[in-house]
Amino acid sequence: MSRSPAPADRARELRRRLDDANHRYHVLDDPDITDAEYDRLLRELDALESEHPDLRDPGSPTTRVGGAPSGRFAPVAHAVPMLSLSNAFDDDEVRDFVARISRETGDETPVFSVEPKLDGLAISLRYEEGVFVRGATRGDGSTGEDVTANLRTLRSIPLVLRGDAPSVFEVRGEIVMPRAAFEAFNARARESGEKPLANPRNGAAGSLRQLDPRVTAQRPLAFFAYALGEVEAGGGDGDDQAMPPTHSRTLAWLRELGFPVSQEVGTAEGVDGLLAYYARIGERRDALPYDIDGVVYKLDRYDQQRAMGYVSRAPRWALAHKFPAQEEATTVEAIEVNVGRTGAVTPWVLMAPVHVGGVTVTRATLHNADQVARLDVRVGDTVIVRRAGDVIPEVVRVVEDQRPRDANGRELHPPYVLPVRCPDCGSAIERDEGEVVARCTGGLFCPAQRKQALLHFASRRAMDIEGLGERFTDALVELGYVRTVADLYSLVVDDFVEMKRRADELADAVPETVKAGKVATRWAENLVAAIEASRETTLERLLFALGIRDVGESTARTLARHFGALDPLMAADEETLQQVPDVGPVVAAHIVHFFAEPHNRDVIAALREQGVHWPEGPPRRANEGPLAGKTVVLTGGLGTMAREAASDRLQALGAKVSGSVSKKTSIVVAGEAAGSKLAKARELGVEVWDEDRLLEFLGQHE
């Protein structure tokens, strides 16, 4: 029977692990544990030291903010320490926080300044006589690193203040990497074979601490102000009296001086106000442009802040209310691949269930074989999994020192190798030169591609077969009712009813009405009717529905107009295709390859035999048609036709249909309840049509 370690031994171990985590995070920018794990260890140590006061140590992580500077930059001593905040993880801790403040200040409903807790790198900006002179990282709270040259590259940081401020004026805030910029940066990194960033916070920290400011200048960073540091007035007492009396008014003042401040800042009264703000920001968390890991409550009145004072490492008048972690550690149980509609082979890890960002996940993506190789993910590995909003969870790093080994220290599992054969159809998996993604060569005969191709074919912007969702497409393929999209058009109501019965039996979910012989068929009748209606389509919809690689809606529309009919397009070579606007050599090669495959031609022939038809006509070049060269904007509701149909008709006549009004707009078609676009059109003098004028014009060009 194992015994728990003595308190002193456990405290030493916790300090060692926390110091190591601090060093890796603050100095090396290479964390090996999650925020949630760090918080758990720190709280355990704090509780242990509180229970055993003799274990307190002035060098304990509970008495300091972070780690020492890396030594790569000049040290900067903070005139006013950059302290961290105490954390709360549940509502009761927030209630205790407010109760303590009410008790000590005598204010039953204290007012708090509230703001999101930005997940980036804390910095201090120093201004003298209104001019930016120095910027420093937080470091260990007392001493940071001089990163002035790098900070000067951020356009969100004012170099000269836009108003009067004290002669010495330090502004504290956070450097973050916005989500969209982070995703775009990583997409480019993967395409070029470079190592992607682990998360936006690491991206911000690593970008700011580059020795070459030119590297920082290329990184998409943003700054948000949230507090003051040292403030030294150059004149008399009048300057001190002019300082705002509350934190919320200080934030408004900072915004006036030219500093970005989060749009989510506000004030709240008492514990109910704080918890309501926490819930509101939690609901909007995934829609924010930057990552946050909680919200911050600060007693708004500065006189009350002074009355509350500080403990050794944090102010007693502020609290960070943390959200559930969005990064967690778990163990890899298996690595598999998923085959998509275009044959793209994506590796996935199957993991021990882990709670990340409010949900339990068991699968995470690895994107492609290059990322598997970079991370060196293996079965049995402990990995850090990240989830942001509704984004598919992804593995961001491997904790290599926890990799399983035998008694001799040898690794138990070999490096993962992408399979050479498709797990769904047995076809070869190939990777073209210069491409990141490997693909199954099975085409429409691969069951995995068949399901995705069927879903795409039936989608609203393609053949628009309403009701044919993922559940039915899975059953149609798995039970053998459909081998190609053309098989859809031979199905009848009884086929769908029988398919559903078989699928329910396999899932052991046969409804009682079916067992009793009472089978509802209206859904099947509606589905067959939707398939029947889709026999009449357009060439551009068909081209999009076929799922030709890199041929989206816009390219399909351009091809349909350029060739006018399907057969000339199928016969076109790459040189001919590259004469089509916006079709380059890569897309041209994909189109030629698609139509060169015998089974794809067979599918098209079968569709024609099943009665799928579309109007064909003479080719129309991009500069032809009565609206050639004109930009049209549709706004408001149309009573006699759908906006989409109107857009298609206008584009068929040569127009470019845009979503916004500008000086380049030729015509604005204004339906019912037209709003700001109509107003802007009138302001710019753009020609405006009502629905009757539109219908008259379209009728003249049938």
XYZ file of C-alpha atoms in Angstrom:
702
model
C 0.000 0.000 0.000
C 1.504 3.317 -1.134
C 1.813 6.165 1.342
C 1.222 9.825 0.575
C 4.422 11.909 0.609
C 5.126 14.023 3.670
C 3.888 17.650 3.399
C 7.442 19.002 3.167
C 8.354 16.560 0.389
C 5.146 17.316 -1.522
C 5.752 21.060 -1.194
C 9.297 20.693 -2.579
C 8.006 18.629 -5.513
C 5.231 21.130 -6.278
C 7.680 24.038 -6.166
C 10.071 22.206 -8.483
C 7.314 21.444 -11.005
C 5.888 24.965 -10.868
C 9.320 26.604 -11.167
C 10.077 24.414 -14.168
C 6.713 25.300 -15.732
C 7.376 29.006 -15.106
C 10.794 28.758 -16.729
C 9.466 26.924 -19.785
C 6.568 29.351 -20.204
C 8.171 32.716 -19.415
C 11.759 32.103 -20.543
C 11.710 29.341 -23.162
C 8.241 30.021 -24.611
C 7.829 26.230 -24.663
C 5.242 25.214 -22.028
C 4.842 21.524 -21.291
C 1.739 21.623 -19.072
C -1.624 23.254 -19.600
C -2.934 26.332 -17.808
C -5.483 24.145 -16.029
C -2.756 21.798 -14.726
C -0.597 24.749 -13.604
C -3.540 26.289 -11.737
C -4.280 22.975 -10.004
C -0.672 22.575 -8.847
C -0.454 26.183 -7.630
C -3.697 25.881 -5.682
C -2.513 22.632 -4.099
C 0.734 24.285 -3.001
C -1.094 27.356 -1.709
C -3.424 25.153 0.348
C -0.484 23.102 1.655
C 1.399 26.211 2.792
C -1.733 27.637 4.421
C -2.279 24.390 6.342
C 1.423 24.177 7.340
C 2.727 27.763 7.836
C 6.175 26.412 8.688
C 6.505 25.310 5.056
C 6.252 28.860 3.695
C 9.268 29.851 1.644
C 10.044 33.337 0.273
C 11.110 31.640 -2.985
C 7.837 29.761 -3.395
C 5.851 30.208 -6.646
C 2.940 31.323 -4.454
C 4.835 34.523 -3.553
C 5.921 35.608 -6.991
C 4.305 36.310 -10.331
C 6.421 34.590 -12.978
C 9.931 33.485 -13.928
C 13.149 35.380 -14.469
C 13.885 37.226 -17.729
C 15.583 35.173 -20.432
C 18.706 37.327 -20.482
C 18.407 37.979 -24.214
C 17.062 41.491 -23.603
C 18.143 44.281 -21.271
C 16.442 44.109 -17.843
C 13.882 46.747 -16.858
C 12.978 47.322 -13.213
C 9.290 48.121 -12.813
C 8.714 51.200 -10.657
C 5.273 49.780 -9.840
C 5.302 45.940 -9.679
C 3.273 44.079 -12.295
C 1.382 41.724 -10.025
C -0.760 38.773 -11.022
C -4.356 38.171 -9.910
C -5.961 35.687 -7.585
C -8.105 33.166 -9.432
C -11.670 31.965 -8.918
C -12.981 28.805 -10.558
C -16.562 28.719 -9.285
C -19.363 31.072 -8.256
C -18.868 30.532 -4.528
C -15.326 31.928 -4.697
C -16.717 35.051 -6.387
C -19.351 35.396 -3.644
C -16.628 35.137 -0.987
C -14.587 37.799 -2.810
C -17.493 40.274 -2.925
C -18.525 39.518 0.675
C -15.018 40.290 1.919
C -14.965 43.604 0.049
C -18.428 44.557 1.347
C -17.398 43.709 4.878
C -14.157 45.696 4.795
C -15.393 48.736 2.856
C -18.911 48.893 4.300
C -20.338 49.040 0.745
C -23.154 46.483 0.407
C -23.253 46.646 -3.411
C -19.736 47.610 -4.515
C -19.250 48.600 -8.156
C -16.651 46.737 -10.195
C -14.939 47.428 -13.485
C -15.271 44.225 -15.533
C -13.344 43.076 -18.589
C -12.364 39.906 -20.473
C -9.132 38.254 -19.363
C -7.052 38.432 -22.520
C -4.840 35.401 -23.177
C -1.557 36.906 -24.351
C 1.585 38.562 -22.992
C 1.435 41.340 -20.356
C 3.555 44.418 -21.066
C 4.176 47.906 -19.689
C 4.503 50.950 -21.956
C 6.319 54.014 -20.636
C 5.596 57.507 -21.994
C 7.514 60.642 -21.121
C 6.040 64.012 -22.075
C 3.493 62.089 -24.177
C 6.085 60.171 -26.245
C 6.620 56.387 -26.119
C 10.114 55.748 -24.759
C 10.203 52.157 -23.500
C 8.239 48.929 -23.388
C 8.901 45.957 -21.149
C 7.503 42.495 -20.491
C 6.198 41.607 -17.042
C 9.057 39.168 -16.331
C 8.949 38.174 -12.667
C 6.735 41.133 -11.787
C 9.608 43.249 -10.454
C 11.962 43.055 -13.438
C 11.013 42.536 -17.074
C 12.744 42.642 -20.447
C 13.191 45.663 -22.706
C 11.305 44.913 -25.947
C 10.879 48.541 -27.057
C 12.151 48.000 -30.609
C 9.691 45.172 -31.184
C 6.756 47.064 -29.658
C 7.382 49.996 -31.962
C 6.386 47.721 -34.859
C 2.828 47.349 -33.516
C 0.500 49.842 -35.101
C -1.982 49.490 -32.254
C 0.511 51.107 -29.851
C 0.531 54.928 -30.109
C 3.994 56.426 -30.376
C 2.651 59.855 -29.384
C -0.381 60.270 -27.132
C -3.484 61.943 -28.533
C -4.056 64.248 -25.560
C -2.585 65.635 -22.342
C -1.127 63.134 -19.886
C 1.263 63.308 -16.881
C 4.945 63.746 -17.694
C 5.675 60.098 -16.799
C 2.877 57.760 -17.732
C 3.005 53.972 -17.769
C 0.230 51.969 -19.383
C -0.207 48.273 -18.718
C -1.880 45.953 -21.164
C -1.809 42.723 -23.162
C -0.243 41.764 -26.489
C -2.440 39.232 -28.283
C -2.545 37.534 -31.661
C -6.112 37.699 -33.021
C -7.652 34.340 -33.904
C -8.126 35.025 -37.608
C -4.518 36.185 -37.926
C -3.308 33.119 -36.000
C -5.208 30.712 -38.272
C -3.965 32.482 -41.410
C -0.367 32.417 -40.133
C -0.556 28.696 -39.377
C -2.175 27.909 -42.733
C 0.751 29.580 -44.499
C 3.223 27.793 -42.236
C 1.737 24.370 -43.019
C 1.701 25.095 -46.749
C 5.390 25.988 -46.666
C 6.316 23.069 -44.423
C 7.210 25.267 -41.451
C 6.311 24.635 -37.828
C 2.923 26.166 -36.938
C 2.329 28.089 -33.719
C 0.868 26.055 -30.849
C -1.773 28.641 -29.916
C -2.395 32.418 -30.188
C -0.866 33.114 -26.769
C 2.416 31.399 -27.660
C 2.262 33.182 -30.999
C 2.036 36.550 -29.260
C 4.798 35.799 -26.735
C 7.187 34.304 -29.280
C 6.594 37.099 -31.782
C 7.258 39.877 -29.284
C 10.433 38.294 -27.952
C 12.195 37.997 -31.298
C 15.714 39.392 -31.353
C 15.062 40.848 -34.809
C 12.231 43.439 -34.757
C 11.681 42.823 -38.459
C 10.345 39.376 -37.582
C 7.940 40.910 -35.063
C 6.796 43.402 -37.700
C 5.669 40.489 -39.885
C 3.548 38.977 -37.127
C -0.107 40.125 -36.787
C -0.118 41.320 -33.152
C -2.547 43.597 -31.326
C -2.385 45.519 -28.044
C -5.157 46.242 -25.516
C -4.682 48.556 -22.521
C -6.199 47.675 -19.129
C -4.368 49.502 -16.292
C -1.820 52.122 -15.244
C 1.660 51.673 -13.804
C 3.868 54.551 -12.645
C 2.302 57.997 -13.033
C 4.354 61.086 -12.234
C 2.920 64.547 -12.723
C 5.264 67.231 -13.957
C 3.375 70.112 -12.346
C 1.782 70.716 -8.976
C -0.986 69.040 -7.065
C -3.494 70.009 -9.698
C -2.220 67.253 -11.948
C -2.822 64.591 -9.321
C -6.342 65.849 -8.674
C -7.109 65.584 -12.403
C -6.568 61.789 -12.397
C -9.816 59.810 -12.802
C -11.273 58.547 -9.499
C -12.300 55.138 -10.873
C -10.815 52.381 -12.976
C -13.665 52.466 -15.513
C -13.118 56.190 -16.131
C -9.378 55.531 -16.481
C -10.088 53.027 -19.266
C -12.242 55.604 -21.039
C -9.417 58.123 -20.662
C -6.888 55.659 -22.077
C -9.107 55.167 -25.112
C -9.207 58.950 -25.591
C -5.405 59.062 -25.454
C -5.213 56.606 -28.348
C -4.934 53.206 -26.661
C -7.061 50.263 -27.808
C -9.324 49.060 -24.992
C -11.475 45.932 -25.265
C -15.008 46.676 -26.393
C -16.247 44.245 -23.729
C -15.217 46.361 -20.720
C -17.971 47.687 -18.461
C -19.128 47.953 -14.868
C -21.235 45.671 -12.694
C -22.760 45.958 -9.217
C -22.449 43.300 -6.548
C -22.087 39.571 -6.958
C -25.159 39.200 -9.187
C -23.757 41.731 -11.630
C -20.391 39.957 -11.737
C -21.882 36.522 -12.358
C -24.198 37.897 -15.033
C -21.195 39.457 -16.809
C -19.269 36.162 -16.563
C -22.192 34.293 -18.154
C -22.638 36.905 -20.883
C -18.978 36.927 -21.899
C -18.897 33.129 -21.677
C -21.700 32.928 -24.239
C -19.839 35.337 -26.555
C -16.392 33.856 -25.959
C -16.197 31.974 -29.248
C -17.340 35.019 -31.238
C -14.640 37.335 -29.870
C -11.744 38.119 -32.213
C -9.154 37.063 -29.617
C -8.690 34.260 -27.091
C -9.703 34.838 -23.476
C -9.474 32.462 -20.541
C -11.863 34.208 -18.151
C -13.002 37.627 -16.979
C -11.454 40.095 -14.517
C -13.271 41.950 -11.745
C -11.628 45.099 -10.312
C -13.101 47.246 -7.566
C -13.893 50.386 -9.515
C -13.215 53.155 -6.960
C -9.525 53.808 -6.352
C -10.122 54.884 -2.747
C -11.714 51.481 -2.067
C -8.804 49.738 -3.821
C -6.360 51.505 -1.508
C -8.441 50.491 1.518
C -8.373 46.815 0.466
C -4.613 46.763 -0.218
C -2.512 43.793 -1.359
C -1.311 40.368 -0.363
C 2.209 39.223 -1.299
C 1.484 38.425 -4.938
C -1.885 39.960 -5.831
C -4.236 42.882 -5.107
C -7.089 42.046 -2.707
C -9.469 44.214 -4.737
C -9.258 42.250 -8.012
C -10.110 38.711 -9.099
C -9.740 36.624 -12.266
C -12.786 34.376 -12.788
C -11.459 31.609 -15.070
C -13.372 29.729 -17.764
C -13.070 25.952 -18.204
C -9.728 25.138 -19.824
C -9.534 24.906 -23.631
C -6.273 22.977 -23.528
C -5.910 19.713 -21.664
C -3.628 16.689 -21.524
C -4.766 13.196 -22.522
C -3.390 9.941 -23.930
C -3.372 8.748 -27.544
C -5.112 5.381 -27.893
C -4.950 5.037 -31.694
C -4.164 6.983 -34.870
C -6.500 6.606 -37.841
C -7.142 8.434 -41.111
C -10.307 9.980 -42.508
C -10.916 10.238 -46.254
C -12.825 13.314 -47.447
C -14.855 14.118 -50.566
C -11.808 15.039 -52.661
C -9.860 12.025 -51.391
C -7.846 14.118 -48.922
C -6.461 11.830 -46.217
C -6.520 13.465 -42.776
C -4.883 11.749 -39.774
C -6.861 11.694 -36.521
C -6.003 10.594 -33.020
C -8.425 8.633 -30.867
C -7.819 9.645 -27.250
C -8.807 8.849 -23.725
C -11.861 11.092 -23.103
C -10.868 14.541 -21.877
C -12.944 17.592 -20.910
C -11.759 20.600 -22.957
C -13.494 23.945 -23.253
C -16.715 22.702 -21.684
C -17.131 19.482 -23.710
C -15.739 15.944 -23.599
C -13.689 15.039 -26.677
C -12.277 11.707 -27.819
C -10.955 12.657 -31.287
C -8.631 15.378 -32.524
C -7.251 16.249 -35.939
C -3.607 16.229 -36.964
C -4.299 18.048 -40.294
C -1.801 16.146 -42.481
C 1.174 13.809 -42.570
C 3.659 16.675 -42.243
C 2.150 17.723 -38.939
C 2.249 14.121 -37.680
C 5.954 14.067 -38.507
C 6.612 17.479 -36.916
C 4.830 16.560 -33.703
C 6.011 12.920 -33.799
C 2.689 11.750 -32.330
C 2.645 8.072 -31.382
C 0.225 5.660 -29.768
C 0.542 5.903 -25.989
C 1.826 9.490 -26.041
C 0.578 12.141 -23.651
C -0.576 15.037 -25.832
C -1.945 18.531 -25.296
C -5.293 18.979 -27.032
C -6.720 22.388 -27.861
C -10.295 23.338 -28.639
C -11.531 26.846 -29.494
C -15.276 27.279 -29.799
C -16.852 24.893 -32.260
C -13.542 24.269 -34.013
C -12.545 20.588 -34.297
C -10.104 19.785 -31.465
C -6.470 19.537 -32.541
C -3.275 18.127 -31.059
C -0.855 21.010 -30.480
C 2.125 19.257 -28.877
C 3.459 16.031 -27.416
C 4.832 15.760 -23.872
C 7.859 13.728 -24.916
C 9.273 13.109 -21.441
C 6.088 11.157 -20.642
C 6.392 8.861 -23.698
C 6.030 5.147 -22.731
C 9.340 3.282 -22.483
C 10.418 -0.179 -21.446
C 12.715 -1.029 -18.538
C 15.764 -0.262 -20.696
C 14.484 3.174 -21.667
C 13.558 2.162 -25.224
C 10.426 3.744 -26.708
C 7.563 1.242 -26.812
C 5.884 2.549 -29.986
C 7.487 3.370 -33.360
C 6.841 6.643 -35.242
C 3.486 6.729 -37.028
C 3.538 6.205 -40.804
C 0.632 7.225 -43.052
C -0.910 4.133 -44.718
C -0.147 3.556 -48.403
C -3.622 2.104 -49.049
C -7.017 3.704 -48.418
C -8.708 2.048 -45.407
C -12.116 2.383 -47.123
C -11.460 1.059 -50.644
C -7.882 -0.238 -50.751
C -6.818 2.205 -53.470
C -3.343 3.711 -53.367
C -2.775 6.838 -51.286
C -0.577 9.254 -53.211
C 0.862 12.687 -52.579
C 1.657 14.954 -55.509
C 4.957 16.772 -55.546
C 4.700 20.125 -53.784
C 1.393 19.238 -52.077
C 0.880 18.962 -48.322
C -2.188 16.713 -48.485
C -2.073 13.021 -49.461
C -5.115 11.678 -51.334
C -6.876 8.381 -52.002
C -6.895 7.620 -55.734
C -10.184 5.687 -55.598
C -12.340 8.599 -56.769
C -16.102 8.122 -56.708
C -15.663 4.371 -56.195
C -14.204 4.943 -52.715
C -17.059 4.592 -50.172
C -15.685 7.418 -48.026
C -15.493 9.767 -50.996
C -18.848 8.493 -52.199
C -20.610 9.604 -49.010
C -19.034 13.042 -49.073
C -19.604 13.361 -52.825
C -23.272 12.466 -52.330
C -23.710 15.058 -49.588
C -22.039 17.704 -51.741
C -24.088 16.729 -54.802
C -27.343 17.121 -52.843
C -26.394 20.389 -51.106
C -28.482 23.524 -51.575
C -26.007 25.360 -53.811
C -25.508 22.249 -55.945
C -28.494 20.047 -56.945
C -30.573 21.225 -53.959
C -32.093 17.883 -52.887
C -33.793 18.916 -49.660
C -33.875 16.284 -46.908
C -30.934 14.185 -48.092
C -28.687 14.670 -45.083
C -25.748 12.826 -43.577
C -27.804 10.099 -41.897
C -29.509 9.036 -45.127
C -26.384 9.295 -47.283
C -24.469 7.061 -44.859
C -27.241 4.443 -45.019
C -27.597 4.672 -48.813
C -23.903 3.967 -49.322
C -23.350 1.452 -46.517
C -26.399 -0.626 -47.431
C -25.550 -0.612 -51.131
C -28.414 1.446 -52.521
C -26.117 4.021 -54.126
C -22.720 3.561 -55.772
C -22.667 6.821 -57.727
C -24.734 9.999 -57.564
C -26.636 8.863 -60.659
C -28.142 5.982 -58.656
C -30.183 8.500 -56.678
C -32.487 8.978 -59.641
C -33.538 5.324 -59.780
C -34.696 5.212 -56.138
C -38.412 5.029 -55.278
C -40.356 5.505 -52.048
C -40.188 1.808 -51.124
C -36.392 1.871 -51.433
C -36.107 4.649 -48.851
C -38.577 2.988 -46.476
C -36.738 -0.331 -46.709
C -33.374 1.420 -46.301
C -34.531 3.177 -43.143
C -35.930 -0.048 -41.702
C -32.632 -1.884 -42.288
C -30.621 1.010 -40.862
C -32.825 1.115 -37.747
C -32.465 -2.626 -37.268
C -28.678 -2.390 -37.470
C -28.809 0.401 -34.894
C -31.304 -1.580 -32.777
C -33.633 1.423 -32.944
C -36.714 0.191 -34.810
C -39.697 2.388 -33.822
C -42.754 0.655 -32.340
C -44.895 1.946 -35.231
C -42.675 0.069 -37.675
C -42.834 -3.132 -35.622
C -46.606 -2.868 -35.633
C -46.633 -2.416 -39.405
C -47.591 1.283 -39.384
C -44.949 2.873 -41.580
C -45.016 6.642 -42.153
C -43.896 7.360 -45.703
C -44.456 11.094 -46.115
C -40.756 11.816 -45.518
C -39.793 9.324 -48.245
C -42.334 10.769 -50.647
C -40.960 14.257 -50.032
C -37.418 13.030 -50.589
C -38.278 11.309 -53.864
C -40.098 14.474 -54.976
C -36.994 16.564 -54.180
C -34.811 14.190 -56.209
C -37.300 14.368 -59.079
C -37.292 18.181 -59.013
C -33.490 18.236 -59.165
C -33.506 16.546 -62.603
C -34.065 20.024 -64.013
C -30.973 22.072 -63.207
C -28.396 24.415 -64.743
C -24.978 23.641 -66.157
C -23.206 25.684 -63.508
C -25.043 23.858 -60.688
C -24.172 20.502 -62.244
C -20.499 21.417 -62.591
C -20.362 22.497 -58.962
C -22.277 19.379 -57.845
C -19.837 17.018 -59.580
C -17.198 17.988 -57.024
C -14.348 18.685 -59.433
C -11.359 19.617 -57.344
C -10.912 23.402 -56.969
C -14.081 24.129 -58.961
C -16.297 26.139 -56.636
C -19.494 28.005 -57.441
C -17.774 30.972 -59.046
C -15.510 28.856 -61.266
C -18.426 26.586 -62.216
C -20.443 29.638 -63.283
C -17.546 31.011 -65.354
C -16.981 27.658 -67.062
C -20.681 27.248 -67.851
C -20.833 30.657 -69.519
C -17.525 30.320 -71.325
C -18.356 26.966 -72.934
C -22.168 27.158 -72.971
C -22.454 23.334 -73.011
C -20.943 20.368 -71.175
C -19.420 18.413 -74.092
C -17.048 21.186 -75.253
C -15.892 21.596 -71.670
C -15.269 17.857 -71.314
C -13.217 17.919 -74.511
C -11.133 20.978 -73.581
C -7.408 20.619 -72.960
C -5.403 22.533 -70.365
C -4.354 25.260 -72.796
C -7.969 25.915 -73.808
C -9.127 25.952 -70.201
C -6.515 28.512 -69.220
C -8.182 30.962 -71.607
C -11.141 31.023 -69.198
C -10.974 33.960 -66.749
C -9.686 32.944 -63.280
C -8.705 29.427 -64.428
C -4.993 28.877 -63.951
C -2.781 25.887 -64.749
C -3.537 24.024 -61.492
C -7.327 24.266 -61.839
C -7.101 23.473 -65.554
C -5.126 20.312 -64.758
C -7.704 19.211 -62.191
C -10.578 19.718 -64.666
C -8.812 17.755 -67.407
C -7.962 14.963 -64.967
C -11.579 14.731 -63.759
C -13.070 14.390 -67.228
C -10.306 12.002 -68.327
C -11.371 9.445 -65.702
C -13.649 6.849 -67.390
C -15.787 6.345 -64.274
C -16.510 10.093 -64.067
C -17.666 10.097 -67.681
C -19.791 7.051 -66.888
C -21.478 8.933 -64.039
C -22.260 11.893 -66.310
C -23.692 9.556 -68.965
C -25.817 7.836 -66.324
C -27.151 11.189 -65.093
C -28.232 12.042 -68.626
C -29.893 8.639 -69.009
C -31.789 9.264 -65.760
C -33.233 12.449 -67.221
C -31.038 15.023 -65.504
C -30.976 17.934 -67.933
C -29.925 21.569 -68.163
C -30.283 24.313 -70.748
C -27.311 24.802 -73.059
C -26.538 27.602 -75.478
C -23.774 29.453 -77.244
C -20.644 30.383 -75.294
C -20.725 33.744 -73.496
C -17.437 35.442 -72.795
C -16.893 37.570 -69.703
C -17.125 40.818 -71.694
C -20.423 39.893 -73.367
C -24.022 40.543 -72.359
C -26.074 43.697 -71.770
C -24.676 44.078 -68.240
C -21.043 43.279 -69.090
C -18.688 45.428 -67.038
C -21.417 46.556 -64.624
C -21.573 45.863 -60.892
C -25.051 45.294 -59.419
C -26.028 45.207 -55.737
C -29.268 43.579 -54.519
C -30.780 44.873 -51.269
C -34.106 44.376 -49.521
C -36.683 41.667 -50.198
C -37.983 40.744 -53.659
C -41.619 39.646 -53.832
C -41.684 37.669 -57.074
C -38.341 35.858 -57.120
C -35.644 34.757 -54.727
C -32.544 36.938 -54.363
C -30.412 33.978 -55.425
C -32.415 33.527 -58.624
C -32.205 37.240 -59.397
C -28.453 37.131 -58.833
C -28.096 34.162 -61.203
C -30.121 35.940 -63.920
C -28.076 39.137 -63.608
C -24.780 37.267 -63.749
C -25.999 35.360 -66.788
C -26.380 38.757 -68.487
C -22.777 39.663 -67.739
C -23.117 41.549 -64.451
C -20.906 41.217 -61.426
C -23.163 40.937 -58.369
C -21.638 42.466 -55.237
C -22.704 42.597 -51.605
C -21.634 46.184 -50.919
C -22.209 49.597 -52.467
C -19.243 51.707 -53.586
C -18.323 54.262 -56.233
C -17.788 51.350 -58.630
C -21.403 50.151 -58.243
C -23.441 50.609 -61.432
C -26.954 49.680 -60.279
C -28.636 49.015 -56.925
C -31.806 46.910 -57.061
C -33.861 47.919 -53.992
C -36.632 45.624 -52.782
C -38.850 45.935 -49.731
C -37.294 47.291 -46.517
C -34.072 48.283 -48.280
C -31.865 49.994 -45.720
C -28.350 51.382 -45.525
C -27.278 50.154 -48.981
C -30.092 52.110 -50.608
C -29.169 55.201 -48.582
C -25.527 54.904 -49.612
C -26.503 54.437 -53.269
C -28.475 57.670 -53.187
C -25.614 59.422 -51.419
C -23.180 58.317 -54.154
C -25.604 58.982 -57.001
C -25.788 55.317 -58.060
C -28.669 54.313 -60.355
C -31.467 52.625 -58.355
C -33.989 50.117 -59.753
C -37.115 48.855 -58.031
C -38.353 45.289 -58.501
C -40.648 46.216 -61.418
C -37.725 47.757 -63.303
C -35.651 44.630 -62.666
C -38.402 42.304 -63.924
C -38.938 44.465 -67.001
C -35.221 44.341 -67.818
C -35.000 40.583 -67.304
C -38.095 40.078 -69.455
C -36.470 42.002 -72.299
C -33.478 39.646 -72.195
C -35.114 36.237 -71.859
